[in-house]
Coordinates of C-alpha atoms in Angstrom, one line a residue:
X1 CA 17.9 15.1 -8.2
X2 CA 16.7 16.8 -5.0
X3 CA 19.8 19.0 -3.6
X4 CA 21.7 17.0 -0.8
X5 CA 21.0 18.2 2.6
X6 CA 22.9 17.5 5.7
X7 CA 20.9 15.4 7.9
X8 CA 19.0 12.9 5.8
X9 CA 16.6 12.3 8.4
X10 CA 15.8 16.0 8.9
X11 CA 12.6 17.7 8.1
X12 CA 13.0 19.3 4.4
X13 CA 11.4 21.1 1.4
X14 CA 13.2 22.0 -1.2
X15 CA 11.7 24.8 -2.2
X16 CA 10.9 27.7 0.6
X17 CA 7.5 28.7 -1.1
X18 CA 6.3 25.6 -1.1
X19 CA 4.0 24.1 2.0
X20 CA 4.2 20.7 0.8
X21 CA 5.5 18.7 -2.5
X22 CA 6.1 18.4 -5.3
X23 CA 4.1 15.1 -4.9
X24 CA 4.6 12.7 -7.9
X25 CA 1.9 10.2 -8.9
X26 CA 1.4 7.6 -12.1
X27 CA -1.8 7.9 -13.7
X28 CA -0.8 5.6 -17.0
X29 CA 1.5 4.4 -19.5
X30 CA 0.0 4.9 -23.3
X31 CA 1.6 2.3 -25.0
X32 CA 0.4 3.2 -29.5
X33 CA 2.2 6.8 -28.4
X34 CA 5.1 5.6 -26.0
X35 CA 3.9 8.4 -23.3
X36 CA 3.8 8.1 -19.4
X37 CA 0.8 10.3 -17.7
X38 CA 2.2 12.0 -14.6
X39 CA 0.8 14.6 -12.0
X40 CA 2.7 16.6 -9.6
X41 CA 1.0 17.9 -6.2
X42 CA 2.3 20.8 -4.7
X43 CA 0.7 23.4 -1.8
X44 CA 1.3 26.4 -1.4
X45 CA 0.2 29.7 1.7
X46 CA -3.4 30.7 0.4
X47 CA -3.2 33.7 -1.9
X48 CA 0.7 32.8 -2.8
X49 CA 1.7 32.5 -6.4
X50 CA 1.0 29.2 -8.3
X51 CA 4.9 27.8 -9.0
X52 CA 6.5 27.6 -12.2
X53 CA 6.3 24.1 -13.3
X54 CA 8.4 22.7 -16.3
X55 CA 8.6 19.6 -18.1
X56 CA 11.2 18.8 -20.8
X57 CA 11.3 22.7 -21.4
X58 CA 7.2 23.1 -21.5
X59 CA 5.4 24.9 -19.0
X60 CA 2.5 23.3 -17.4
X61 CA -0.6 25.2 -16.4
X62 CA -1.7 24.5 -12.5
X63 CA -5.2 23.5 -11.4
X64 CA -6.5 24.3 -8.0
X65 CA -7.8 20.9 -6.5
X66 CA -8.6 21.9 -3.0
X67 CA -8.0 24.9 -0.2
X68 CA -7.7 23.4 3.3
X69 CA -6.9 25.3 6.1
X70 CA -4.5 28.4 4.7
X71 CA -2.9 25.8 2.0
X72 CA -4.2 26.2 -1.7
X73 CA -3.3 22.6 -3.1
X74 CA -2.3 22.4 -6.6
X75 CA -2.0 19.7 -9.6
X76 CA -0.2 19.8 -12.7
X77 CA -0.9 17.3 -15.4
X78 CA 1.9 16.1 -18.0
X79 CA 3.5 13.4 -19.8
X80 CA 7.0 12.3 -20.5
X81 CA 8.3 10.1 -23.1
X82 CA 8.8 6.2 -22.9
X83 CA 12.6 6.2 -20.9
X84 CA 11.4 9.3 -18.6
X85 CA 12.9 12.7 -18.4
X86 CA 13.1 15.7 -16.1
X87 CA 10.8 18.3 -14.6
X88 CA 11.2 21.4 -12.2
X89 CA 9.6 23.8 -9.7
X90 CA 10.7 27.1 -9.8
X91 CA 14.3 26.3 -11.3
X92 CA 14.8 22.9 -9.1
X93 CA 15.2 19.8 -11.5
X94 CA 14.5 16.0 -11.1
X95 CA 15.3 13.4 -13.1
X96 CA 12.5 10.6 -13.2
X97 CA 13.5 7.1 -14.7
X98 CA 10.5 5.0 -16.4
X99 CA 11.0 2.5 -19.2
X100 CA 8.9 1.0 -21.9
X101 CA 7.6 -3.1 -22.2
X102 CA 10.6 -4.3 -23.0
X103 CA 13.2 -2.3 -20.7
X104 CA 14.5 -3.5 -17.2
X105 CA 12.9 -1.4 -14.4
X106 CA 12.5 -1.5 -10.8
X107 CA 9.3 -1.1 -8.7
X108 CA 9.0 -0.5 -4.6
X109 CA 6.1 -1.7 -2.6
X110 CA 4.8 -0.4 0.8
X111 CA 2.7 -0.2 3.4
X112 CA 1.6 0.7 7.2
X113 CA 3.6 4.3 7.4
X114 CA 3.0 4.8 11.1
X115 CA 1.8 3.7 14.3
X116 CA -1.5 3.7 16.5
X117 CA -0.1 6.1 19.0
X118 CA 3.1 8.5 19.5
X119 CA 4.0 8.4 16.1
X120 CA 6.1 11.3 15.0
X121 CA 7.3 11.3 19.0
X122 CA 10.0 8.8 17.6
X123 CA 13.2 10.5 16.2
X124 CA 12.9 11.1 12.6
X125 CA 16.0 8.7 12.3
X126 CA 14.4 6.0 13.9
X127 CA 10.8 6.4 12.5
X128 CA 12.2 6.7 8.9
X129 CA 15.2 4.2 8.8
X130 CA 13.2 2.1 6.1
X131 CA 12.6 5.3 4.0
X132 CA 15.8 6.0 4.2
X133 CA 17.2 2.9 2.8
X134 CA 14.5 3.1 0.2
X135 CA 15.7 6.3 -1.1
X136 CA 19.5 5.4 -0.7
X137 CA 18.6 2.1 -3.0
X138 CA 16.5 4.4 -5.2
X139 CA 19.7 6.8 -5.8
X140 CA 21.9 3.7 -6.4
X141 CA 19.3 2.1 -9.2
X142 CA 16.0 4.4 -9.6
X143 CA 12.6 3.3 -9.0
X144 CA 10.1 3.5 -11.8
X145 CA 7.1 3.1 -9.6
X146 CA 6.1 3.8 -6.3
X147 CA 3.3 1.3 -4.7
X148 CA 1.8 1.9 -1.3
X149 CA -0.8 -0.8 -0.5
X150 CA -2.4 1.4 2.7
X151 CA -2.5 2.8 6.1
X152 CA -0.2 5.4 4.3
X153 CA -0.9 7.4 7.7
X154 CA -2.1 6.5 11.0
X155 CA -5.2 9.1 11.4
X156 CA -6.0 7.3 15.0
X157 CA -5.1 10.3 16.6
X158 CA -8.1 12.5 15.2
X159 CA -10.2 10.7 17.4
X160 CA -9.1 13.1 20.5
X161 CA -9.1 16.1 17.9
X162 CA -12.6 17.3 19.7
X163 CA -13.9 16.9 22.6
X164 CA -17.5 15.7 20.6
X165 CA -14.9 13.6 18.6
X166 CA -13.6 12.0 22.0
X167 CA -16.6 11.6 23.7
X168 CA -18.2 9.6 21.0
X169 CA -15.1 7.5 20.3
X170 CA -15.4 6.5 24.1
X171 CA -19.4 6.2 23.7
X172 CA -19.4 4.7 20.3
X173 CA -18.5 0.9 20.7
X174 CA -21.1 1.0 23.6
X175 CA -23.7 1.7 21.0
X176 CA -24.7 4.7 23.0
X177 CA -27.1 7.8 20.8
X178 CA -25.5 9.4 17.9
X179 CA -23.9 12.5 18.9
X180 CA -23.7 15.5 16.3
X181 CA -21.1 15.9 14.0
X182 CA -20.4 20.2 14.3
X183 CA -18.3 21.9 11.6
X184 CA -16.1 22.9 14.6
X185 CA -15.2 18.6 15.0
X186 CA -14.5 18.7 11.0
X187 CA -12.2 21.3 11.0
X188 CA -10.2 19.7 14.4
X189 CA -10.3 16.3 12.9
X190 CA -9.1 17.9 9.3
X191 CA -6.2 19.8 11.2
X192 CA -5.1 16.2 12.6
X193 CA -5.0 14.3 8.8
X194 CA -3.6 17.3 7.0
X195 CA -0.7 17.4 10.1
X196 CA -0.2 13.5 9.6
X197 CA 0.1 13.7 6.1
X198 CA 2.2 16.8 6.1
X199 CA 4.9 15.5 8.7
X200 CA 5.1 12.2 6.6
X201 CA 5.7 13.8 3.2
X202 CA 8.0 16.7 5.0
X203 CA 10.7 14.2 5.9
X204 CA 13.5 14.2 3.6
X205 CA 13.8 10.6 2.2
X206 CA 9.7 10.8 1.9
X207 CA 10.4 13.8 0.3
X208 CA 12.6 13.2 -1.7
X209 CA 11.9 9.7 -3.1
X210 CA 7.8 11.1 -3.9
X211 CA 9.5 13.1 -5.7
X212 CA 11.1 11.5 -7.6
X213 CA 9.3 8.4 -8.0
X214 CA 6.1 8.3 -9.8
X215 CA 3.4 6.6 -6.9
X216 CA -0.1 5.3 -6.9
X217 CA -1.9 4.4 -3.5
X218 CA -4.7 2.4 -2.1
X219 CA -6.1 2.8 1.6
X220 CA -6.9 1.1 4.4
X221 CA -8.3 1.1 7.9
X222 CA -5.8 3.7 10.0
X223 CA -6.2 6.3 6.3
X224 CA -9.6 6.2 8.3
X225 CA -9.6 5.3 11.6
X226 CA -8.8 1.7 13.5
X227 CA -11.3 -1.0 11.8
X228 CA -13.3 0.9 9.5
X229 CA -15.7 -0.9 8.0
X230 CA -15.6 -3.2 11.1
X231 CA -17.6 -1.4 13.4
X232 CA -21.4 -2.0 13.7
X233 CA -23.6 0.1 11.4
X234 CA -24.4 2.3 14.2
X235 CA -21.0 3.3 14.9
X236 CA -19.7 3.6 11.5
X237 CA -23.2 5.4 9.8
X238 CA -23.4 7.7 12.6
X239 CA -23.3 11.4 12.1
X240 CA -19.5 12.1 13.5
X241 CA -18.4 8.1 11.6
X242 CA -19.7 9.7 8.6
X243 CA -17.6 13.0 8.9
X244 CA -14.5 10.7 10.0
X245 CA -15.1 8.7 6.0
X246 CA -15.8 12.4 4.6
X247 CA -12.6 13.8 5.5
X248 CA -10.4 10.4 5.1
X249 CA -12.1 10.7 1.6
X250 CA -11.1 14.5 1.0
X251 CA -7.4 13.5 2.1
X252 CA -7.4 10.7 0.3
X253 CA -8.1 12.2 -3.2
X254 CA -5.1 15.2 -2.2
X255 CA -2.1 12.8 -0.9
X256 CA -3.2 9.8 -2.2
X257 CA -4.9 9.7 -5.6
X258 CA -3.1 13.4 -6.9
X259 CA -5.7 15.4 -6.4
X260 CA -8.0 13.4 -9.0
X261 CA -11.3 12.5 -8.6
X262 CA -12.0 8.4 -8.6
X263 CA -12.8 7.0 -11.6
X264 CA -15.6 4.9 -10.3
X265 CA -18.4 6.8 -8.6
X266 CA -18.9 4.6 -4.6
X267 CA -15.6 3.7 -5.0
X268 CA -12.1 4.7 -5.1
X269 CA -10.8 1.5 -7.0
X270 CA -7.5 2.4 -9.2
X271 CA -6.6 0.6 -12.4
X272 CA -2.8 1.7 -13.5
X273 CA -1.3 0.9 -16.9
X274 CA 2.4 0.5 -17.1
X275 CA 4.2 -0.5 -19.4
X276 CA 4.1 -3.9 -19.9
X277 CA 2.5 -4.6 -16.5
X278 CA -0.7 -3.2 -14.9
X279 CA -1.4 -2.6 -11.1
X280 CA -5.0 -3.1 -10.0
X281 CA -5.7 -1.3 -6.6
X282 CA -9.6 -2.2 -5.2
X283 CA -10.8 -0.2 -2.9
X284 CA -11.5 -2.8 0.4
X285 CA -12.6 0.1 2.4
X286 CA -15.3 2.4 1.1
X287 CA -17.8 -0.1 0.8
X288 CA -16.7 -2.5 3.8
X289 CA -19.4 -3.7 6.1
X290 CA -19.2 -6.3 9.1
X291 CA -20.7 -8.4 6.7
X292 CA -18.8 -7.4 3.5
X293 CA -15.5 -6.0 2.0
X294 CA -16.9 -4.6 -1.3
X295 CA -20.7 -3.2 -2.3
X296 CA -22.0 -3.3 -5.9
X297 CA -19.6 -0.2 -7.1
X298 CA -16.2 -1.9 -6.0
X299 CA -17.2 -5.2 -7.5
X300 CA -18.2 -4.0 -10.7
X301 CA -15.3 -1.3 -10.8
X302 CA -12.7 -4.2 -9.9
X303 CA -13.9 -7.1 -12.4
X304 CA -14.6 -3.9 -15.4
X305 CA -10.5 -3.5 -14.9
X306 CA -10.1 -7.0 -15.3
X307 CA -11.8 -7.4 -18.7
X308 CA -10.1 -4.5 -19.8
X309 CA -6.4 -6.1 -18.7
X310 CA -4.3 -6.9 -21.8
X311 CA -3.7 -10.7 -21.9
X312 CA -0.3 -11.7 -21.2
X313 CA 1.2 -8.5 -18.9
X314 CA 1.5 -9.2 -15.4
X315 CA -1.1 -8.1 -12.9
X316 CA 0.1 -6.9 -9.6
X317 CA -2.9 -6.8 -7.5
X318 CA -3.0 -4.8 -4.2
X319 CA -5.0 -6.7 -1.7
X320 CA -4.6 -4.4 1.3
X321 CA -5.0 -6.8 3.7
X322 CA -3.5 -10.6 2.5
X323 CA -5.8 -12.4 -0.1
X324 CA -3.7 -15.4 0.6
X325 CA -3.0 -16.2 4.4
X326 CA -3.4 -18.8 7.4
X327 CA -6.9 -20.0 8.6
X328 CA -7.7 -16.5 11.1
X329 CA -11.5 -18.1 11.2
X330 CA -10.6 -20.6 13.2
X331 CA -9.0 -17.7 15.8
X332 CA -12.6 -16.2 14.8
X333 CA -15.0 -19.3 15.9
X334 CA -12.8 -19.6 19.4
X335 CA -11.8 -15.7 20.5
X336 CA -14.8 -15.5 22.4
X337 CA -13.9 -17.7 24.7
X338 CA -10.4 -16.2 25.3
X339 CA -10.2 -13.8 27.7
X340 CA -9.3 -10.1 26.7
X341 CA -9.6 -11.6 23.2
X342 CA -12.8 -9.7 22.3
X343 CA -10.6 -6.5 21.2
X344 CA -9.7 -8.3 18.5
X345 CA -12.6 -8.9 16.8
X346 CA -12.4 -5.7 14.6
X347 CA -9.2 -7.0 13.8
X348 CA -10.4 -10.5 12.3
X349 CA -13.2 -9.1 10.8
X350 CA -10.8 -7.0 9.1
X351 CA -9.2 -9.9 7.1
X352 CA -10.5 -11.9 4.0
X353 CA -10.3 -15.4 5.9
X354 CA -13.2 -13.8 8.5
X355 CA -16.0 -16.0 8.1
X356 CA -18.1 -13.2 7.4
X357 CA -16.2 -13.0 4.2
X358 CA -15.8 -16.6 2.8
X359 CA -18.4 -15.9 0.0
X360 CA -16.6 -13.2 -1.2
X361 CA -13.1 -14.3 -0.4
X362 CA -13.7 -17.0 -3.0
X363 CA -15.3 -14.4 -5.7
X364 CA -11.9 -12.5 -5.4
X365 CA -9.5 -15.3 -5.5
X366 CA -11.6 -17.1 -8.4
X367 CA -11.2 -13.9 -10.2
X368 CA -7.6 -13.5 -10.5
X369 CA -6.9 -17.5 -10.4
X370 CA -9.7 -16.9 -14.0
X371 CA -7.4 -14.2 -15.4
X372 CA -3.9 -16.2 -14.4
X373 CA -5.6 -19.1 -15.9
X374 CA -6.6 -17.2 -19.1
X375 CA -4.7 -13.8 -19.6
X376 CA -1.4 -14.0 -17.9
X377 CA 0.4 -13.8 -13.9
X378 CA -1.1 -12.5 -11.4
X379 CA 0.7 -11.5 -8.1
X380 CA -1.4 -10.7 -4.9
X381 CA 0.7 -7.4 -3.2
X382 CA 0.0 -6.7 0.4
X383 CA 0.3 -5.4 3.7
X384 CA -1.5 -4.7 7.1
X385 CA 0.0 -7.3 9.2
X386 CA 3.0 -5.3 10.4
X387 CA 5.7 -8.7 9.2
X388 CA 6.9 -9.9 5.9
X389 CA 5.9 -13.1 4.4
X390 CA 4.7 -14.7 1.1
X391 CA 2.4 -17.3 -0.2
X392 CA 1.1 -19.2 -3.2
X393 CA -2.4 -20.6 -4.6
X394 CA -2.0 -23.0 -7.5
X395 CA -4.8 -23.8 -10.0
X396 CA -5.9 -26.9 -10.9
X397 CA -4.3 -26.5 -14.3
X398 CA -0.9 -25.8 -12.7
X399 CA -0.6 -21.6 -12.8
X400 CA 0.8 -20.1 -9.6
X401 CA -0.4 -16.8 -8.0
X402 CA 2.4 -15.2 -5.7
X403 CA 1.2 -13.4 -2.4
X404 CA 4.1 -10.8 -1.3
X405 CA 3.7 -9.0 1.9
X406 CA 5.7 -6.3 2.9
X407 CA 4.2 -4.6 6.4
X408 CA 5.4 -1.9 7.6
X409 CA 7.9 0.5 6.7
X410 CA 7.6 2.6 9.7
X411 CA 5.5 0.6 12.2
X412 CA 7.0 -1.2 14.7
X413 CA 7.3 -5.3 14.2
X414 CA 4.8 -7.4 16.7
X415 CA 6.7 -9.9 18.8
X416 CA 8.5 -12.7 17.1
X417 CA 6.4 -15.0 19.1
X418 CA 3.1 -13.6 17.2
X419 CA 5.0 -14.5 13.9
X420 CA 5.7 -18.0 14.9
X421 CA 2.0 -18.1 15.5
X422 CA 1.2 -17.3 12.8
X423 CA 3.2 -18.9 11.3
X424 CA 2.5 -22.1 12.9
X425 CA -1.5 -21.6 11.7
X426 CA -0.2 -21.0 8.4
X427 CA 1.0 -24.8 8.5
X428 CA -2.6 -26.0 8.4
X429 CA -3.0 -25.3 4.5
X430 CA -6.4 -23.6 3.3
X431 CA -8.7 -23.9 0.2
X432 CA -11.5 -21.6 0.0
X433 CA -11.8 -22.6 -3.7
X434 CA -12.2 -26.2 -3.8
X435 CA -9.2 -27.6 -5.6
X436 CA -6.9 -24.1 -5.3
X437 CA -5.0 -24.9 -2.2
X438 CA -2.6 -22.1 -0.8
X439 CA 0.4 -22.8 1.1
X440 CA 2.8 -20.3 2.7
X441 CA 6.2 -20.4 2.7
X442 CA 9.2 -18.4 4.4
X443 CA 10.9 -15.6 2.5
X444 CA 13.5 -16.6 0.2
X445 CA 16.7 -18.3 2.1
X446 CA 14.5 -17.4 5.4
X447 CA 13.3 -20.4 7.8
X448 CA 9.7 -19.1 9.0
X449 CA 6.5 -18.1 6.9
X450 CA 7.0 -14.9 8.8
X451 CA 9.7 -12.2 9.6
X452 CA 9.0 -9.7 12.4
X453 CA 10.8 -6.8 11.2
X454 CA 10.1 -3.7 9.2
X455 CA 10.6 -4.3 6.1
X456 CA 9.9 -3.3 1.9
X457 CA 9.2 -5.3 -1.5
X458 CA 11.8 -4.6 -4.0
X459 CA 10.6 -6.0 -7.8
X460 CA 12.7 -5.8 -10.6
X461 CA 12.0 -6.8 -14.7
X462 CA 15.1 -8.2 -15.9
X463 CA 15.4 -9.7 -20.0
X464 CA 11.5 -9.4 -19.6
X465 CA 11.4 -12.0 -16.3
X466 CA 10.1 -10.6 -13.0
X467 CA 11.8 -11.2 -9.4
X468 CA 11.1 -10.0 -6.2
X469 CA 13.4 -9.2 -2.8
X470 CA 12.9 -7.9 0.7
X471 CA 14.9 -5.1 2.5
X472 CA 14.5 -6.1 6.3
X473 CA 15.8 -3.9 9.2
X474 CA 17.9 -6.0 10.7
X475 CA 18.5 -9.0 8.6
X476 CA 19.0 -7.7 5.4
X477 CA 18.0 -8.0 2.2
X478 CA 16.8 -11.4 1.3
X479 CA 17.5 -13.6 -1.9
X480 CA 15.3 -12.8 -5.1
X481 CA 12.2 -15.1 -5.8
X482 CA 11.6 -15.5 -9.4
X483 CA 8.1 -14.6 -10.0
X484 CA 6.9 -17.8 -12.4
X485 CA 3.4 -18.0 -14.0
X486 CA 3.5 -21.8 -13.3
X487 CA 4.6 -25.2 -11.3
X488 CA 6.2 -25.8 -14.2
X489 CA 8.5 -22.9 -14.2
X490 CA 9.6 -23.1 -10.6
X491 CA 10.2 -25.8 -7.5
X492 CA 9.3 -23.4 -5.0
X493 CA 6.4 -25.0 -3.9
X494 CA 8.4 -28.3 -3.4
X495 CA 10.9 -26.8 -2.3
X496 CA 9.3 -24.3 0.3
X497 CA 10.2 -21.7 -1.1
X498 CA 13.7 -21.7 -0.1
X499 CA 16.1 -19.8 -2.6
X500 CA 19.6 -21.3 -1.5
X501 CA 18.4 -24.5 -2.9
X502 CA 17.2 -23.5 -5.9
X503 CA 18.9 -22.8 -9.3
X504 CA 17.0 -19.5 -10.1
X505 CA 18.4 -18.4 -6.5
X506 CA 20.0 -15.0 -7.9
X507 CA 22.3 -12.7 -5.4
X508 CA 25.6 -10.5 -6.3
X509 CA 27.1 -7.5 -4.0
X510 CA 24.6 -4.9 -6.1
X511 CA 21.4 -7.0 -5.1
X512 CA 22.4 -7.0 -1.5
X513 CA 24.0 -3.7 0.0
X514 CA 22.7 -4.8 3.2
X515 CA 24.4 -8.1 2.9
X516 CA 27.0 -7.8 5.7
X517 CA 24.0 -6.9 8.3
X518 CA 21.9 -10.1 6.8
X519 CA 21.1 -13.4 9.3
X520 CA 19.2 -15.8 9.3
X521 CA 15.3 -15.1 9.4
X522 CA 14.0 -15.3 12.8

């Protein structure tokens, strides 16, 4: 376990010659030889010593993965066995708890690790209270798996890095001339990402819980910058757009994928084997066009992982922005006429329901409602929308595919009046796929669809049956929704989704250690 320090909020490694890490990521679960593939990031002063890295007693050779700006970042490859084990750096020992198909385990969800502006002016203690309570619930029953489903930082800021930077982030959206893209702009705007990602993973419960828990991560827009993928071609292919995507990229292979290269070439889609349970990350950004989410490379790369799924393990899928949520085109057809509204339109553009998207909204929900049908559960995981709320689509031969959004764990909440908006659109119903309708409910034992208030996804395996749970801020955590595969299985469609009235409703004083600060969902 990391050494105890005295202010949990304070800025921490725990090992003076290290810049950065140890970083801990999941890259598989090998079920014929009962072995977990890990990797461990660390960085290091350029021209220090590699550290001494250990695992079960067997020292683990270091490869050099990158050099940015006086840091040398390293990787170290290894496996441990089916129940998990220990490693250590330079002497300093963690335990890491993982589990096999049949074993009870927990998993942690998150997203949106920031905000648009004056993000680490916050107190750390403020910024990080979620991450704190993460790592507190971690040390009371461990984690197995670390998801975070994008905007893991908020790189908005790198758009003042340069004054070329600045000038065309003012100029851009006017569609005025492409303005150059100098190495001296690179190097600013790669100071900016490696300082966001280096104050995030510095804090101590970040610290210490990727650490300890294996992770694997998706992007989305603010790992770039605000509505990439959005923006008109001009403004997203232009020469300083491009080096924005180039770096995001660079960043993204270090913090996010491990320091390994993608699997897929055009695309940095993610396919994780666990035991008993697989988590299938597409890439919604790489590709993204005002007139598209994925190209040819993401498509191919995200229905090759499906075929290769094992039937009957769960799929947890991370849509980064909701695959099931209200009717935003109808916000789309009118926003034009609402003044001020036109800021927005990144912003609706961004999401599946844009009508820009309906053709391949449908492609993606008729893909995993086809595997749910045939292969086994499928549960939507997302983010981006800075509340909490869940939904459901239900085939027409009865199976049920959960939406779970957690958003964020560090960015502020919107108003409560923009969740009862929401909220209220989400009454309408939709059906992109004729037949499939999707209806969303509030969290379990809440009121509303939605819940205005930082928040994470807890899911547990327990006797083999899946659940899931919010932590949130200020109401607590909420009562556990049983994850069924089917109508049959569960009333919570009837029932709107409200856990106090249903038998499967499970909650004890080690569920909930927020209980005494829980109320009623807003």
């Amino acid at each position: 376990m990391t050494p105890a320090v005295s202010d949990p909020h304070a800025s921490a490694t725990p090992d003076e010659t290290l810049a950065l890490g140890p970083l801990l990521y999941a890259y598989g679960y090998d079920a014929a030889r009962e072995r977990h593939a890990l990797s461990v990031l660390l960085a290091v002063p350029e021209g220090a010593s590699a550290p001494h890295l250990e695992a079960e007693g067997t020292g683990i050779d270091a490869t050099e993965v990158d050099r940015i700006q006086g840091l040398t970042f390293l990787r170290y490859d290894f496996e441990l066995p089916r129940a998990g084990g220990r490693y250590s750096v330079d002497g300093c020992t963690r335990r890491i708890a993982l589990g096999g198909p049949e074993d009870d385990l927990r998993v942690a969800y998150v997203s949106c690790n920031g905000k648009e502006e004056g993000d680490f002016d916050r107190p750390p203690a403020e910024r990080d209270a979620m991450w704190a309570r993460l790592h507190a619930d971690h040390k009371a029953a461990p984690f197995s798996l670390l998801i975070m489903g994008g905007d893991q930082i908020y790189a908005d800021a790198a758009l003042s890095a340069h004054p070329d930077v600045a000038r065309w982030n003012e100029t851009a959206p006017k569609r005025m001339p492409a303005l150059p893209a100098s190495a001296e702009a690179e190097e600013a705007v790669t100071a900016v990402f490696l300082d966001r990602w280096s104050r995030s993973v510095r804090s101590a419960p970040v610290a210490a819980l990727q650490a300890e828990v294996p992770a694997i991560a998706m992007w989305d827009d603010h790992d770039i910058f605000d509505g990439y993928g959005s923006h008109p071609a001009e403004v997203q292919d232009s020469p300083i757009g491009q080096m924005m995507y180039r770096v995001a990229r660079r960043i993204f292979r270090l913090f996010q994928a491990g320091g390994r290269d993608p699997a897929h070439a055009g695309t940095l889609t993610r396919a994780l084997a666990q035991p008993g349970f697989h988590v299938l990350a597409p890439d919604l950004r790489s590709e993204r066009r005002p007139d598209r989410v994925m190209g040819e490379a993401g498509w191919q790369a995200t229905e090759a992982a499906f075929a290769a799924l094992p039937a009957r393990e769960r799929v947890f899928l991370v849509s980064t922005v909701p695959a099931l949520g209200p009717r935003l085109s109808l916000v789309e057809a009118v926003h034009r006429l609402i003044p001020g509204a036109q800021r927005y339109e990144d912003d609706l553009r961004d999401q599946w329901q844009s009508r820009a998207h309906r053709a391949e909204w449908r492609r993606f929900l008729q893909l995993a409602a086809d595997h749910a049908d045939g292969c086994g559960p499928v549960t939507f995981l997302s983010g981006e929308i800075h509340l909490a709320g869940r939904g459901e689509m239900r085939t027409p031969a009865g199976t049920l595919l959960h939406q779970l959004t957690a958003s964020g764990v560090s960015h502020p909440p919107p108003p409560a009046l923009f969740a009862r908006a929401l909220g209220a659109l989400g009454a309408l119903g939709e059906a992109p796929l004729q037949g499939y309708p999707i209806s969303l409910y509030p969290l379990p034992g809440g009121r509303r669809r939605y819940v205005a208030e930082r928040n994470v996804l807890l899911l547990e395996r327990q006797n083999g049956v899946w659940r899931a749970a919010w932590d949130l801020e200020v109401s607590g955590r909420t009562d556990w929704l049983l994850l069924s595969g089917s109508d049959r299985d569960t009333d919570s469609g009837s029932g709107a989704g409200d856990a106090r009235r249903r038998p499967d409703r499970i909650a004890s004083p080690q569920d909930t250690p927020h209980a005494a600060e829980r109320t009623a969902a807003p």
